[in-house]
């Protein structure tokens, strides 16, 4: 019998539009459900369709990152638009989040 290498599953979510106080709780719930799912070992948030991000939306992402770290799962962002990237830089959260330019760049890091 051969040993079969089973690669951990990456779940990807691609929020659209505005991540703000109006929908931050829903985003947090969705991210938390994915992170705590037994089928998922990595979560990639593709931000290419995000138009704006306020403090509530940012805190939803931080909460999901914190939860992922607690359950020892990888949490990454990719395709962050320049206007949104500035928010991460100003808050110095670009040093906390694993941020990739593209999905391809992220996928290149998966061993």
mmCIF file of C-alpha atoms in Angstrom:
data_model
loop_
_atom_site.group_PDB
_atom_site.id
_atom_site.type_symbol
_atom_site.label_atom_id
_atom_site.label_comp_id
_atom_site.label_asym_id
_atom_site.label_seq_id
_atom_site.Cartn_x
_atom_site.Cartn_y
_atom_site.Cartn_z
ATOM 1 C CA UNK A 1 0.000 0.000 0.000
ATOM 2 C CA UNK A 2 1.378 3.403 -0.963
ATOM 3 C CA UNK A 3 1.337 6.413 1.287
ATOM 4 C CA UNK A 4 -0.877 9.095 -0.161
ATOM 5 C CA UNK A 5 -0.053 12.719 0.474
ATOM 6 C CA UNK A 6 -3.211 14.631 1.280
ATOM 7 C CA UNK A 7 -2.747 18.345 0.806
ATOM 8 C CA UNK A 8 -4.553 20.626 3.228
ATOM 9 C CA UNK A 9 -7.513 22.385 1.694
ATOM 10 C CA UNK A 10 -7.472 26.090 0.991
ATOM 11 C CA UNK A 11 -10.848 27.800 1.195
ATOM 12 C CA UNK A 12 -11.144 31.056 -0.714
ATOM 13 C CA UNK A 13 -13.635 33.823 -0.095
ATOM 14 C CA UNK A 14 -13.931 36.899 -2.299
ATOM 15 C CA UNK A 15 -15.962 39.665 -0.646
ATOM 16 C CA UNK A 16 -17.406 42.351 -2.917
ATOM 17 C CA UNK A 17 -18.156 46.030 -2.542
ATOM 18 C CA UNK A 18 -17.932 47.762 0.796
ATOM 19 C CA UNK A 19 -16.712 46.046 3.961
ATOM 20 C CA UNK A 20 -18.160 48.298 6.615
ATOM 21 C CA UNK A 21 -20.256 48.499 9.762
ATOM 22 C CA UNK A 22 -23.354 47.468 7.799
ATOM 23 C CA UNK A 23 -21.955 44.037 6.923
ATOM 24 C CA UNK A 24 -18.900 43.502 9.159
ATOM 25 C CA UNK A 25 -20.725 41.158 11.538
ATOM 26 C CA UNK A 26 -21.853 38.959 8.643
ATOM 27 C CA UNK A 27 -18.313 38.912 7.213
ATOM 28 C CA UNK A 28 -16.903 37.979 10.617
ATOM 29 C CA UNK A 29 -19.423 35.135 10.946
ATOM 30 C CA UNK A 30 -18.631 33.818 7.468
ATOM 31 C CA UNK A 31 -14.881 33.945 8.026
ATOM 32 C CA UNK A 32 -15.195 32.340 11.464
ATOM 33 C CA UNK A 33 -17.310 29.502 10.080
ATOM 34 C CA UNK A 34 -14.724 28.776 7.396
ATOM 35 C CA UNK A 35 -11.769 29.005 9.790
ATOM 36 C CA UNK A 36 -13.362 26.635 12.296
ATOM 37 C CA UNK A 37 -14.443 24.150 9.616
ATOM 38 C CA UNK A 38 -12.569 20.869 9.866
ATOM 39 C CA UNK A 39 -12.260 20.662 6.070
ATOM 40 C CA UNK A 40 -10.294 23.906 5.918
ATOM 41 C CA UNK A 41 -6.672 24.289 6.913
ATOM 42 C CA UNK A 42 -6.044 27.567 5.077
ATOM 43 C CA UNK A 43 -8.216 30.563 4.270
ATOM 44 C CA UNK A 44 -7.425 32.981 1.473
ATOM 45 C CA UNK A 45 -9.418 36.214 1.274
ATOM 46 C CA UNK A 46 -9.303 37.549 -2.285
ATOM 47 C CA UNK A 47 -9.916 41.285 -1.958
ATOM 48 C CA UNK A 48 -9.874 42.276 -5.644
ATOM 49 C CA UNK A 49 -13.558 43.262 -5.647
ATOM 50 C CA UNK A 50 -13.482 45.203 -2.371
ATOM 51 C CA UNK A 51 -14.223 48.877 -3.019
ATOM 52 C CA UNK A 52 -13.869 50.247 0.519
ATOM 53 C CA UNK A 53 -12.941 49.109 3.995
ATOM 54 C CA UNK A 54 -13.806 50.874 7.248
ATOM 55 C CA UNK A 55 -12.694 50.123 10.798
ATOM 56 C CA UNK A 56 -15.521 47.618 11.345
ATOM 57 C CA UNK A 57 -14.577 45.685 8.211
ATOM 58 C CA UNK A 58 -10.938 45.777 9.224
ATOM 59 C CA UNK A 59 -11.796 44.478 12.693
ATOM 60 C CA UNK A 60 -13.754 41.581 11.151
ATOM 61 C CA UNK A 61 -10.595 40.586 9.276
ATOM 62 C CA UNK A 62 -8.460 40.970 12.424
ATOM 63 C CA UNK A 63 -10.912 38.825 14.420
ATOM 64 C CA UNK A 64 -10.785 36.100 11.772
ATOM 65 C CA UNK A 65 -6.981 36.234 11.689
ATOM 66 C CA UNK A 66 -6.853 35.939 15.487
ATOM 67 C CA UNK A 67 -9.216 32.962 15.406
ATOM 68 C CA UNK A 68 -7.166 31.305 12.648
ATOM 69 C CA UNK A 69 -4.020 31.708 14.724
ATOM 70 C CA UNK A 70 -5.767 30.202 17.763
ATOM 71 C CA UNK A 71 -6.793 27.097 15.805
ATOM 72 C CA UNK A 72 -3.449 26.906 13.971
ATOM 73 C CA UNK A 73 -4.714 27.647 10.484
ATOM 74 C CA UNK A 74 -3.215 29.853 7.819
ATOM 75 C CA UNK A 75 -5.074 33.094 7.034
ATOM 76 C CA UNK A 76 -3.953 35.162 4.056
ATOM 77 C CA UNK A 77 -5.123 38.044 1.899
ATOM 78 C CA UNK A 78 -4.493 38.537 -1.801
ATOM 79 C CA UNK A 79 -5.256 40.991 -4.590
ATOM 80 C CA UNK A 80 -5.671 43.914 -2.199
ATOM 81 C CA UNK A 81 -6.451 47.070 -4.218
ATOM 82 C CA UNK A 82 -4.018 49.980 -3.692
ATOM 83 C CA UNK A 83 -6.627 52.158 -1.931
ATOM 84 C CA UNK A 84 -7.340 49.321 0.520
ATOM 85 C CA UNK A 85 -3.660 48.409 0.874
ATOM 86 C CA UNK A 86 -3.000 51.925 2.204
ATOM 87 C CA UNK A 87 -5.344 51.214 5.124
ATOM 88 C CA UNK A 88 -3.311 48.140 6.050
ATOM 89 C CA UNK A 89 -0.102 50.147 5.780
ATOM 90 C CA UNK A 90 -1.366 53.118 7.835
ATOM 91 C CA UNK A 91 -2.557 50.807 10.600
ATOM 92 C CA UNK A 92 0.643 48.728 10.255
ATOM 93 C CA UNK A 93 -1.541 45.665 9.811
ATOM 94 C CA UNK A 94 0.377 44.905 6.627
ATOM 95 C CA UNK A 95 2.994 43.582 9.073
ATOM 96 C CA UNK A 96 0.447 41.319 10.750
ATOM 97 C CA UNK A 97 -1.439 39.911 7.767
ATOM 98 C CA UNK A 98 0.120 37.679 5.167
ATOM 99 C CA UNK A 99 -0.665 39.648 1.986
ATOM 100 C CA UNK A 100 -0.002 38.416 -1.546
ATOM 101 C CA UNK A 101 -0.168 40.347 -4.800
ATOM 102 C CA UNK A 102 -2.142 37.572 -6.518
ATOM 103 C CA UNK A 103 -3.624 34.123 -6.037
ATOM 104 C CA UNK A 104 -0.734 32.761 -8.072
ATOM 105 C CA UNK A 105 1.775 34.296 -5.643
ATOM 106 C CA UNK A 106 -0.129 32.713 -2.752
ATOM 107 C CA UNK A 107 -0.339 29.316 -4.455
ATOM 108 C CA UNK A 108 3.429 29.375 -5.045
ATOM 109 C CA UNK A 109 3.932 29.270 -1.260
ATOM 110 C CA UNK A 110 1.902 26.097 -0.753
ATOM 111 C CA UNK A 111 4.116 23.095 -0.284
#
